[in-house]
Every structure is written in C-alpha cells, then in structure tokens.
Coordinates of C-alpha atoms in Angstrom, one line a residue:
Chain A
M1 CA 105.7 86.7 44.5
A2 CA 104.5 83.5 44.8
A3 CA 104.4 81.8 48.1
L4 CA 106.4 78.4 48.6
T5 CA 105.9 77.3 51.9
G6 CA 102.1 78.8 52.4
L7 CA 103.3 80.1 55.8
E8 CA 103.9 83.6 54.1
R9 CA 101.1 86.2 54.8
V10 CA 99.2 87.7 51.7
S11 CA 100.2 91.1 51.8
G12 CA 98.0 93.9 50.5
G13 CA 100.0 94.8 47.2
S14 CA 98.6 98.2 45.8
S15 CA 98.3 101.0 48.2
R16 CA 94.4 101.3 47.8
P17 CA 93.5 98.4 50.0
R18 CA 95.6 100.2 52.6
V19 CA 93.7 103.1 52.6
W20 CA 90.5 101.1 52.9
R21 CA 91.8 99.2 55.6
G22 CA 92.6 102.5 57.5
A23 CA 89.2 103.7 57.3
V24 CA 87.7 100.6 58.8
F25 CA 89.9 100.8 61.7
L26 CA 89.0 104.2 62.0
L27 CA 85.5 103.7 61.9
A28 CA 85.5 100.8 64.1
A29 CA 87.7 102.6 66.7
A30 CA 85.3 105.3 66.8
Y31 CA 82.3 103.2 67.1
F32 CA 84.0 101.1 69.9
L33 CA 86.1 103.7 71.7
I34 CA 83.7 106.8 72.1
P35 CA 80.8 104.8 74.0
L36 CA 83.9 103.7 76.2
G37 CA 85.3 107.3 76.8
A38 CA 81.8 108.7 77.2
S39 CA 80.8 106.5 79.8
L40 CA 83.8 106.9 81.6
W41 CA 83.5 110.9 81.3
Y42 CA 79.8 110.5 82.4
T43 CA 80.8 108.9 85.7
I44 CA 83.7 111.5 86.7
Y45 CA 82.1 114.8 85.6
T46 CA 79.2 116.8 86.4
P47 CA 78.8 120.5 85.4
A48 CA 77.7 121.2 89.4
T49 CA 80.9 119.5 90.8
G50 CA 83.6 119.2 88.1
V51 CA 85.6 116.2 87.8
S52 CA 85.3 113.9 90.8
F53 CA 85.8 110.1 91.3
A54 CA 83.0 110.1 93.8
A55 CA 80.7 107.6 92.0
Y56 CA 83.3 105.0 92.4
G57 CA 83.9 105.8 96.1
S58 CA 80.2 105.6 96.9
L59 CA 80.1 102.1 95.4
W60 CA 80.9 100.6 98.0
T61 CA 78.8 102.0 100.8
A62 CA 75.6 102.3 98.3
D63 CA 72.5 100.5 99.8
G64 CA 72.4 96.9 98.7
F65 CA 75.8 96.8 96.9
V66 CA 77.3 94.4 99.3
P67 CA 74.5 91.8 100.0
S68 CA 73.7 91.8 96.2
L69 CA 77.1 90.9 95.0
L70 CA 77.6 88.4 97.9
L71 CA 74.4 86.6 96.8
S72 CA 75.8 86.7 93.0
L73 CA 79.1 85.3 94.3
S74 CA 77.7 82.5 96.1
L75 CA 75.3 81.7 93.7
A76 CA 78.1 81.5 91.3
V77 CA 80.4 79.2 93.5
A78 CA 77.2 76.7 93.9
T79 CA 76.6 76.7 90.2
I80 CA 80.2 75.9 89.4
V81 CA 80.6 73.2 92.0
L82 CA 77.2 71.6 90.8
V83 CA 77.9 71.8 87.2
L84 CA 81.2 70.2 87.4
L85 CA 80.3 67.5 89.6
L86 CA 77.4 66.8 87.0
A87 CA 79.4 67.3 83.9
L88 CA 82.7 65.8 84.7
P89 CA 81.8 62.2 85.7
A90 CA 79.1 62.3 82.9
M91 CA 81.4 63.4 80.1
L92 CA 84.0 60.8 81.2
A93 CA 81.4 57.9 81.7
V94 CA 80.4 58.7 77.7
R95 CA 84.0 58.6 76.7
L96 CA 85.2 55.6 78.4
F97 CA 82.1 53.1 78.6
A98 CA 78.9 54.4 76.5
P99 CA 80.3 56.2 73.2
R100 CA 76.8 55.6 71.7
L101 CA 75.5 58.3 74.1
R102 CA 77.7 60.9 72.8
P103 CA 75.4 62.1 70.3
L104 CA 72.5 62.7 73.1
M105 CA 75.1 64.3 75.3
E106 CA 76.0 66.9 72.7
V107 CA 72.4 67.6 71.9
L108 CA 71.4 68.0 75.5
C109 CA 74.4 70.2 76.3
T110 CA 73.6 72.6 73.3
L111 CA 69.9 72.9 73.8
P112 CA 70.1 75.4 76.4
L113 CA 71.5 77.6 73.7
V114 CA 68.7 77.2 71.3
V115 CA 66.1 78.3 74.1
P116 CA 66.1 81.9 74.8
P117 CA 66.4 82.4 78.6
I118 CA 63.3 84.2 79.0
T119 CA 61.3 81.4 77.6
F120 CA 62.9 79.0 80.2
V121 CA 62.3 81.4 83.2
A122 CA 58.2 81.2 81.9
G123 CA 58.7 77.4 82.2
I124 CA 60.5 77.6 85.5
G125 CA 57.8 80.0 87.1
T126 CA 54.9 77.9 85.8
S127 CA 56.3 74.7 87.1
L128 CA 56.9 76.3 90.7
R129 CA 53.5 77.5 90.8
T130 CA 51.8 74.5 89.7
G131 CA 54.2 72.3 91.8
T132 CA 53.1 74.4 94.8
D133 CA 49.4 73.5 94.2
V134 CA 50.0 70.3 93.3
L135 CA 52.5 69.2 95.8
A136 CA 50.7 71.2 98.8
P137 CA 49.7 68.2 100.9
T138 CA 52.7 66.2 100.2
P139 CA 56.1 66.5 102.0
F140 CA 57.6 67.9 98.8
W141 CA 56.0 71.1 99.1
A142 CA 58.4 71.9 101.9
T143 CA 61.4 71.3 99.6
L144 CA 59.7 73.4 96.8
I145 CA 59.6 76.1 99.4
A146 CA 63.3 75.9 100.3
V147 CA 64.3 75.7 97.0
Q148 CA 62.9 79.4 96.4
D149 CA 64.2 80.9 99.7
P150 CA 65.1 84.4 99.1
A151 CA 68.1 84.2 101.3
F152 CA 69.8 81.7 98.9
P153 CA 67.5 80.8 96.0
V154 CA 68.8 77.1 94.9
V155 CA 66.2 77.5 92.0
L156 CA 68.5 80.1 90.5
V157 CA 71.5 77.7 90.9
L158 CA 69.7 75.2 89.2
A159 CA 68.6 77.1 86.2
Y160 CA 72.2 78.8 86.0
V161 CA 73.6 75.0 85.9
V162 CA 71.4 74.5 82.8
L163 CA 72.2 77.8 81.1
V164 CA 75.9 77.4 81.4
L165 CA 76.1 73.8 80.6
P166 CA 76.9 74.4 76.7
F167 CA 80.0 76.5 77.7
V168 CA 81.1 73.9 80.4
Y169 CA 80.7 71.2 78.1
R170 CA 82.8 72.7 75.6
S171 CA 85.9 73.7 77.6
L172 CA 85.6 70.4 79.2
D173 CA 85.4 68.6 75.8
A174 CA 88.4 70.5 74.5
G175 CA 90.4 69.7 77.8
L176 CA 89.5 66.0 77.4
R177 CA 90.6 66.0 73.7
T178 CA 94.3 66.8 74.8
M179 CA 94.6 64.1 76.9
D180 CA 94.4 60.1 76.3
V181 CA 91.8 59.5 78.9
R182 CA 91.4 55.8 78.3
T183 CA 95.0 54.9 78.6
L184 CA 95.4 57.1 82.0
V185 CA 92.6 55.5 83.2
E186 CA 93.3 51.9 82.4
A187 CA 97.3 52.4 83.7
A188 CA 95.9 53.9 87.0
R189 CA 93.1 51.1 87.5
N190 CA 95.4 48.1 86.7
L191 CA 97.5 49.6 89.1
G192 CA 95.0 49.2 91.7
A193 CA 93.6 52.6 92.1
S194 CA 90.0 53.1 93.4
W195 CA 87.7 55.1 91.1
P196 CA 87.4 58.1 93.4
Y197 CA 91.3 58.0 93.6
V198 CA 91.4 58.0 89.8
L199 CA 89.0 60.8 89.3
V200 CA 90.8 63.0 91.9
R201 CA 94.7 62.2 91.5
V202 CA 94.7 61.3 87.7
V203 CA 91.7 63.0 85.6
V204 CA 91.1 66.2 87.7
P205 CA 94.9 67.3 87.5
N206 CA 95.2 66.8 83.8
L207 CA 92.2 68.9 83.2
R208 CA 93.1 71.7 85.7
S209 CA 93.1 74.4 82.9
A210 CA 90.0 73.3 81.4
L211 CA 88.3 73.1 84.8
A212 CA 89.6 76.6 85.4
S213 CA 88.4 78.2 82.1
A214 CA 84.7 76.2 82.5
S215 CA 84.7 77.9 86.2
F216 CA 85.6 81.6 84.9
L217 CA 82.9 81.3 82.4
T218 CA 80.5 80.2 84.5
L219 CA 81.3 82.9 87.1
A220 CA 81.2 85.7 84.4
L221 CA 77.9 84.5 83.1
V222 CA 76.4 84.3 86.6
L223 CA 77.6 87.7 87.8
G224 CA 75.9 89.3 84.6
E225 CA 72.9 87.3 84.8
Y226 CA 69.7 89.5 84.6
T227 CA 66.9 87.9 82.9
V228 CA 66.1 84.6 85.1
A229 CA 66.8 86.3 88.5
S230 CA 64.6 89.5 87.8
L231 CA 61.7 87.5 86.5
L232 CA 61.6 85.2 89.5
G233 CA 61.8 88.1 91.6
Y234 CA 65.2 87.9 93.1
E235 CA 68.0 90.6 93.7
P236 CA 71.3 89.6 93.0
F237 CA 73.9 91.9 91.3
A238 CA 72.8 92.6 88.0
V239 CA 69.2 93.1 89.3
W240 CA 70.4 95.5 91.9
I241 CA 72.3 97.4 89.2
V242 CA 68.9 98.3 87.6
T243 CA 67.1 99.1 90.8
V244 CA 69.8 101.9 91.5
A245 CA 70.1 103.2 88.1
G246 CA 66.8 104.9 88.6
S247 CA 67.9 106.9 91.5
K248 CA 71.8 107.2 90.6
G249 CA 72.6 107.3 87.1
Q250 CA 76.5 107.7 87.7
L251 CA 76.7 105.1 89.9
S252 CA 74.9 102.8 87.5
V253 CA 77.2 103.6 84.5
A254 CA 80.4 103.3 87.2
V255 CA 79.3 99.7 87.8
S256 CA 79.0 98.9 84.0
I257 CA 82.6 100.1 83.6
I258 CA 83.7 98.0 86.2
S259 CA 81.5 94.8 84.9
L260 CA 83.4 95.3 81.6
L261 CA 86.8 95.3 83.4
L262 CA 85.9 92.1 85.1
I263 CA 84.8 90.4 82.0
W264 CA 88.4 91.6 80.5
L265 CA 90.0 90.2 83.2
L266 CA 88.0 86.5 83.6
L267 CA 88.6 86.1 79.8
L268 CA 92.2 86.9 80.4
A269 CA 92.2 84.3 83.1
V270 CA 90.7 81.9 80.8
S271 CA 93.0 82.3 77.9
S272 CA 96.0 82.1 80.4
A273 CA 94.8 78.9 81.7
F274 CA 94.4 77.4 78.1
G275 CA 97.5 79.0 77.2
K276 CA 99.5 76.9 79.7
E277 CA 98.1 73.8 78.4
K278 CA 99.3 74.3 75.1
G279 CA 102.8 75.3 76.3
K280 CA 102.9 71.8 78.0
Chain B
M1 CA 88.2 47.2 81.4
N2 CA 84.9 46.3 79.8
R3 CA 83.9 43.9 82.1
S4 CA 85.1 45.9 85.2
G5 CA 83.4 49.1 84.0
S6 CA 80.1 47.4 82.8
K7 CA 78.3 50.0 84.9
G8 CA 80.5 52.7 84.1
W9 CA 77.9 54.5 82.0
L10 CA 76.0 55.2 85.2
G11 CA 78.3 58.1 85.7
A12 CA 76.3 59.8 83.1
L13 CA 73.0 59.3 85.1
P14 CA 73.2 62.2 87.4
L15 CA 73.4 64.8 84.7
L16 CA 70.6 62.9 82.6
A17 CA 68.4 63.1 85.8
F18 CA 69.2 66.3 86.5
F19 CA 68.4 67.8 82.8
A20 CA 65.2 65.8 83.0
L21 CA 64.1 67.6 86.0
V22 CA 65.3 71.3 85.6
F23 CA 65.2 71.4 81.8
G24 CA 62.4 68.7 81.2
V25 CA 59.6 69.8 83.6
P26 CA 59.7 73.6 82.8
A27 CA 59.4 72.5 79.0
I28 CA 56.3 70.4 79.7
A29 CA 54.7 73.1 81.7
L30 CA 55.6 75.6 79.0
V31 CA 53.9 73.5 76.2
A32 CA 50.8 72.2 78.4
G33 CA 50.2 76.0 79.5
A34 CA 50.5 77.2 76.2
F35 CA 47.8 74.6 75.1
T36 CA 45.6 75.5 77.9
A37 CA 42.8 78.1 78.4
D38 CA 40.4 78.2 81.2
G39 CA 41.8 75.0 82.4
R40 CA 40.7 73.1 79.1
P41 CA 42.8 72.0 76.3
S42 CA 42.9 74.8 73.7
L43 CA 44.3 76.7 70.9
A44 CA 43.2 80.2 72.0
N45 CA 46.5 81.1 73.5
L46 CA 48.6 80.3 70.3
S47 CA 46.2 82.2 68.1
Q48 CA 46.0 85.3 70.7
S49 CA 49.7 85.1 70.5
L50 CA 49.8 85.8 66.9
Q51 CA 47.3 88.7 66.9
G52 CA 47.4 92.5 67.4
G53 CA 50.1 93.6 69.9
Y54 CA 51.6 90.2 70.4
L55 CA 52.2 89.7 66.6
V56 CA 53.8 93.3 66.4
A57 CA 56.1 92.5 69.2
M58 CA 57.0 89.3 67.6
L59 CA 57.6 90.9 64.1
G60 CA 59.4 93.7 65.7
S61 CA 62.1 91.3 67.4
V62 CA 62.3 89.4 64.0
K63 CA 62.8 92.5 62.4
L64 CA 65.3 93.9 65.0
S65 CA 67.3 90.8 64.9
A66 CA 67.5 90.4 61.2
V67 CA 68.6 93.9 60.8
V68 CA 71.4 93.5 63.6
A69 CA 72.5 90.1 62.2
L70 CA 72.8 91.3 58.7
L71 CA 74.4 94.7 59.4
G72 CA 76.6 92.8 62.2
A73 CA 77.7 90.2 59.6
V74 CA 78.8 92.7 56.8
L75 CA 80.6 95.1 58.9
G76 CA 82.0 92.3 61.3
T77 CA 83.5 90.5 58.1
F78 CA 84.9 93.7 56.9
L79 CA 86.9 94.3 60.2
A80 CA 87.8 90.9 60.3
Y81 CA 89.2 90.9 56.8
A82 CA 91.1 94.2 57.7
V83 CA 92.8 92.5 60.8
V84 CA 93.5 89.5 58.9
T85 CA 95.4 91.2 56.3
S86 CA 97.0 93.7 58.4
R87 CA 100.6 93.1 58.7
L88 CA 100.5 95.0 62.2
T89 CA 100.5 91.9 64.5
F90 CA 99.9 94.4 67.6
L91 CA 96.7 95.8 66.2
R92 CA 95.8 92.2 64.9
E93 CA 96.1 91.0 68.6
A94 CA 94.4 94.2 70.0
V95 CA 91.2 93.9 67.9
L96 CA 90.9 90.1 68.4
T97 CA 91.4 90.4 72.2
A98 CA 88.9 93.5 72.4
S99 CA 86.4 91.3 70.2
G100 CA 86.6 88.6 72.4
V101 CA 86.0 91.1 75.5
L102 CA 83.0 92.9 73.9
A103 CA 81.3 89.9 72.5
N104 CA 80.6 88.7 76.0
F105 CA 79.6 92.4 77.0
G106 CA 75.8 92.5 76.8
G107 CA 73.0 92.7 79.3
V108 CA 72.6 95.6 81.5
P109 CA 75.8 97.3 81.6
L110 CA 75.6 97.6 77.8
A111 CA 72.1 99.6 77.9
F112 CA 73.9 101.9 80.6
F113 CA 76.9 102.6 78.2
W114 CA 74.9 103.7 75.6
I115 CA 72.5 105.7 78.0
A116 CA 75.4 107.5 79.2
T117 CA 76.9 108.1 75.3
L118 CA 73.8 108.9 73.7
G119 CA 71.0 109.1 76.0
N120 CA 68.8 112.2 76.9
S121 CA 71.5 113.4 79.1
G122 CA 74.3 111.6 77.5
V123 CA 77.7 112.8 76.8
V124 CA 77.9 112.9 73.1
S125 CA 74.1 113.3 72.3
G126 CA 74.6 117.0 73.5
L127 CA 77.5 117.5 71.4
V128 CA 75.9 116.3 68.1
G129 CA 72.6 117.8 68.7
L130 CA 70.7 114.4 69.2
P131 CA 67.1 114.9 69.5
S132 CA 65.7 113.7 72.9
G133 CA 64.5 110.5 72.9
S134 CA 66.4 109.2 69.6
L135 CA 68.3 106.3 71.3
Y136 CA 65.3 104.7 72.8
T137 CA 63.9 103.6 69.4
F138 CA 64.3 100.8 67.1
W139 CA 67.4 102.1 65.5
G140 CA 68.7 103.1 68.7
L141 CA 68.7 99.4 69.6
V142 CA 70.1 98.4 66.4
V143 CA 73.1 100.7 67.4
T144 CA 73.4 99.3 70.8
Y145 CA 73.1 95.9 70.0
L146 CA 75.7 96.1 67.2
Y147 CA 78.3 96.7 69.9
F148 CA 78.5 93.0 70.9
S149 CA 77.3 91.6 67.3
I150 CA 80.1 92.9 65.4
P151 CA 82.8 91.5 67.7
L152 CA 81.2 88.4 67.7
M153 CA 81.2 88.1 63.7
V154 CA 85.1 89.0 63.8
L155 CA 85.5 86.0 66.4
V156 CA 83.5 83.7 63.7
M157 CA 85.2 84.9 60.6
A158 CA 88.9 85.7 61.6
P159 CA 89.7 82.0 61.5
A160 CA 87.9 81.4 58.4
L161 CA 89.8 84.1 56.7
D162 CA 92.8 83.1 58.1
G163 CA 92.0 79.6 56.4
L164 CA 92.1 80.9 53.1
R165 CA 95.4 79.9 51.7
P166 CA 97.5 82.2 49.6
Q167 CA 98.1 79.3 47.2
W168 CA 94.2 79.4 46.0
R169 CA 94.6 83.0 45.1
E170 CA 97.8 82.4 43.0
A171 CA 96.5 79.4 41.6
A172 CA 93.4 81.3 40.4
A173 CA 95.7 84.0 39.3
N174 CA 97.7 81.5 37.1
N175 CA 94.7 80.3 35.8
G176 CA 93.8 83.7 34.4
A177 CA 91.4 84.8 37.1
T178 CA 90.7 88.3 38.3
A179 CA 90.3 89.5 41.9
W180 CA 86.5 89.3 41.4
H181 CA 86.8 85.7 39.9
Y182 CA 88.8 84.6 42.9
W183 CA 86.4 86.1 45.3
R184 CA 83.3 85.0 43.5
F185 CA 84.5 81.3 42.7
V186 CA 86.8 80.4 45.3
A187 CA 86.8 82.8 48.6
L188 CA 83.0 83.4 48.9
P189 CA 82.2 79.7 48.4
V190 CA 84.4 78.6 51.0
L191 CA 83.5 81.6 53.5
T192 CA 79.8 81.1 52.9
P193 CA 79.1 78.5 55.6
S194 CA 80.9 80.3 58.4
M195 CA 79.4 83.6 57.3
L196 CA 75.6 82.2 57.5
G197 CA 76.5 80.4 60.6
G198 CA 77.6 84.0 62.1
V199 CA 74.3 85.6 60.8
V200 CA 72.3 83.0 62.6
L201 CA 74.3 83.4 65.8
L202 CA 73.9 87.0 65.7
F203 CA 70.3 86.5 65.2
G204 CA 69.9 84.4 67.8
S205 CA 71.8 86.4 70.4
A206 CA 69.8 89.8 69.2
F207 CA 66.6 87.7 69.5
S208 CA 66.8 86.4 72.8
A209 CA 68.3 89.2 74.3
Y210 CA 66.0 91.0 77.1
A211 CA 67.9 92.8 79.8
T212 CA 69.8 95.3 77.3
A213 CA 66.1 96.4 75.9
N214 CA 64.4 96.4 79.1
A215 CA 66.9 98.6 80.7
M216 CA 67.1 100.9 77.6
V217 CA 63.7 101.0 76.0
G218 CA 61.5 99.7 78.6
T219 CA 58.3 99.1 76.7
V220 CA 58.7 101.8 74.1
V221 CA 60.0 99.5 71.5
P222 CA 57.6 96.6 71.1
L223 CA 59.8 93.2 71.4
V224 CA 58.5 89.9 72.2
T225 CA 60.8 89.5 75.1
L226 CA 59.4 92.4 76.9
K227 CA 55.9 91.3 76.2
I228 CA 56.4 88.0 77.9
A229 CA 58.1 89.6 80.7
S230 CA 55.2 92.0 81.3
A231 CA 52.5 89.2 81.0
L232 CA 54.8 87.2 83.4
T233 CA 55.2 89.6 86.2
G234 CA 51.5 90.3 86.0
D235 CA 51.0 93.9 85.5
V236 CA 48.2 93.1 83.3
L237 CA 45.1 90.6 84.1
I238 CA 45.4 87.3 85.6
G239 CA 45.2 84.6 83.0
Y240 CA 47.6 86.4 80.7
E241 CA 50.4 83.8 82.1
N242 CA 49.4 81.3 79.5
I243 CA 49.6 83.8 76.8
A244 CA 53.2 84.6 77.9
L245 CA 53.8 80.8 77.7
A246 CA 52.2 80.7 74.2
L247 CA 54.5 83.7 73.0
S248 CA 57.4 81.5 74.6
L249 CA 56.5 78.7 72.6
D250 CA 56.4 80.9 69.7
M251 CA 60.1 82.3 70.3
V252 CA 61.4 78.8 70.7
V253 CA 60.2 77.7 67.4
V254 CA 62.0 80.7 65.7
A255 CA 65.0 80.0 67.5
G256 CA 64.7 76.2 66.8
L257 CA 64.2 76.9 63.2
V258 CA 67.2 79.3 63.1
M259 CA 69.2 76.7 65.0
A260 CA 68.1 74.1 62.7
I261 CA 69.9 75.9 59.7
Y262 CA 73.0 76.7 61.7
L263 CA 74.4 73.3 63.2
P264 CA 74.5 71.7 59.7
L265 CA 76.5 74.6 58.4
Q266 CA 78.8 74.7 61.3
K267 CA 79.9 71.3 60.4
R268 CA 80.4 72.0 56.8
S269 CA 82.5 75.1 57.2
S270 CA 85.1 72.9 59.1
R271 CA 85.4 70.8 56.0
W272 CA 88.2 73.5 54.3
L273 CA 89.2 75.3 57.1
H274 CA 91.5 73.6 58.9

C-alpha cells in the first residue's frame, strides 16, 4: 500500500471516486465536443440543399479571402523577424553583460500581458492622431503616414511585436536555460570568432527549437488578432471573417473550424520543436 | 571577457528604445488624454467614466470576469483532478493536449462556434427548444468564455496536482488524518497559490476579451471593452475619445491590481511543487 519510491501513481482505491471521475469526463466531453460537432454540422447541412461541403469550397473564391490572408501572413512574417531581431540580442546582452538589467527586462516583457489590448489600441490611436497634427510641418509627418499605409500597415507590426513579446521572451528564456551561453560564447570569442559569427553560427543553432516555437506562437497570435487591427481600421484575416459573417453564416463557421485546426497544428509544431530539444 | 564586452549591454538598447517608443508613447498619450477635457487638464473624463452607462459597463465586465473566473477555476480544477488521478494514460494525454489547443482558441472564431451551436438558428438550440436570443446574454457569454477558461485552468492545475506527493497523503494517514484532514491541512494549502493564480489569469483573460463579445452580442450586454470600442470608432459625438481613454485607464488600473495579486502568488506556488 505504501509507495516506496514516490514514483507510483496514487490510485483511487474505492469504486466511488471512479464513478465521480466518469461523470466529470462525460460532462466535459459533452460541453467541449457538442459545439465542435454542431459547428461542423452547421457548415455542411442546410434543409434546402442537404449535406454539402460547398462552404469549404467557396472559401477560396470568396471575395477578400486571399488578400486578407496574405496581409495577415505578411504581417506575421514581419512581426516574427522584428521581434526576434530585437529580443534575442537584448536577452543575450542581459545574460552575458548586464545581469542587473534582468529584472527590468522581465517587467517590460510581462507588461503587455497586464495591459488589455483594447487600451493599447486606444493609446496608439491617440498618439497617431496627435502625432499627425503636431508633426505636420516636419519631415516626420511622411514617416507617420507611411507607417499607416493600408497596403502594409507597419503600425500593426509594431503593435504586434509588443503584444507577442511576453510569449517570445518566455520561449527564448526557456531555450537559453538549456545551454551554457557564457561558456559557448567565451570559447568562440577566444578562438577568434567575430560577434556576428558567434551569433549566427554558435547561438542561433543552439536555440533552433526555441526560435521555432517563438515564431509559431507569434504566427498563431497574429493570424487570430482582431482587436488592434479592427479598431485601427485595417482588414487582415480575423477582421475579414467578421465582415463576411454578416452575409455568409456558413462560411464564417467553416473558417472558425479551420482556425481551430490551424491552432492545433501550430501547437503541435511548438511541442515537437521543444520535444526534440529534450531528446538531445 | 568583461573588458572585451564592456559595451555588450548595448545589445539591449534597440529593444529598450523600441519599447519606449511603441509602448511608452501610447501610454503617455493615454494618461494625458484621460486627464484632458476641452484642451485643459481636468478630472471630468475620469469622473464621467465612473458614472451612468459607463459605470454599468465597467461593473458588467468585472461581474462577467469574476463569474467566469470562479466557475472556470472550480470546473477546471475538478477536470484536472480527474485527469491527474486517472490511470488511463491516453485519456490524460488527450485531455491535456485538447486543453492546450482550446485555451488558445478565443476571439472571433469562438463566437461563431457558439452562434452555430446555440444561436438563434443554431443546431442545438432548435433541438432543446432554447428561446430566441438566449445566447446573446450575460449567461450566454459566461457559457462561451468557459470554453477557453476551463482548459486554461486545467493547464494551470494539472502540474500543481501532479506535484502532490503520495507520501504526503500516507504520512497524514499514518498520523491519523482523515481524507478531509488531508485536503484541509495538506493538499489545499499547497494548491492555494496555483488556484488563486489560475483565478486571476482567468479573470484577466475574460476582462480584456473584446473580439468574442463584439462578434457575439454586439452592444446587447454592456461591457467596458465594447464601450471603449464604440467611443473610439466615433459612432458617438466627437470629444468622447477622451472618455474612451479614461475608461481605458480604469481598465488598466483594474487589470494592474489583478496582476499585482497574481505575480507574487506565482512565485510562491513554485516553492513546493518541483
């Protein structure tokens, strides 16, 4: 009866807890699976036409689908590049040279989690408006206008970098913990490697899975982001879905199912990226 | 190393500068705008943001988030406990994987899921004879938000419950403790920081949610995020922007208070569970 090594699992001794557990699983399964099944049924069945997969087929030809998806994807790529270029050197610098900056870094990278996105948008919108008024006579005005170009709104990339920073920080921090950065960098520097060489050939290869998971998380976040984009008046993917929902109910639910599958695939990619690291 | 890298901390400079610009400037604009009315410094926006319809919306948001956080925490803890004590490995893996996916499933798609299920022309609402419009209410939002809150709680609680050593239960039993004593004096005190941390996390995510509520209820249920959005997008009179900023400031204060509880708790919870 007594566990000797602490490795044994606690087993529900009597049969009563097992009934209780079964009930919990049944209720949970009902709550989580019924909406899933109902949504699927909603997309493939109408009383008029019966069962058909037309909603999924019409997706690719729907007006605005391709441009909005392309916009979201290019925003995601730009966000990933910018956030990694900013965060990786900063985290390395703090680790190697300025450990006293570490608490500051931690606070900065947690702050975006505390601030609800909608309040962040309110702040951005106000600064853009006042900025346009104040900077009108200066050359910066053109920059401010370029940043808000509807074809590729740089302002969204900037906002997304802030929003994903907590998640990127956590994955990179976890990755940096698994390697002895100081020794690796010192060894490379003593052998005469330049700083860019150290970064590209020593640090990045060791962080491959952490970088991959940070990128996938960013991709998932940017593809699903609605609040910032819609309130600043742009139409990437998540905003387009709402626009199309008014006229095509089935289509919007079909896109929702696809986005659930996408999240699942991206998280699978994240966990396999970290799984490989553990296996090493 | 130290000599050659004396300027190494400069690597942190781009991120700090970026943060100061992209996060700092909007934060200053937010605070400045919230305290400005008719071009003059004033508390009028803030006092107005805590009156009438705005106060109702703020209280509605707090109430919704509190209900979702408490229900989600209790139900999520039960589910996590069922999973952790289950000897069926595949069930455990399945629930934890599904929790990882569903905890990240929010925003607009979540709203459409529930509209397709329990909305006015939903698949299930016809079967159970749900009255028209009952999804687009306070409790409809609660049911919807639990879809990502319960999985989030499972993810928080599963490692904590896993950390409860069987030996503790046995030591308690050897000393004559009943199951109730064990839970009251051993397990719950160890779990409390994780549970409270989970409640706070759930509260925060429900409090700042905008996309789901906007796609689902529009302005039927008064919520502070919806008020801010309608004041910002200017379907009301000009000059209401600063009220939106004041409301935003109120939100940040509430969210900040909530996080101030969460962060120390998270540090404490790692004391026992490793």
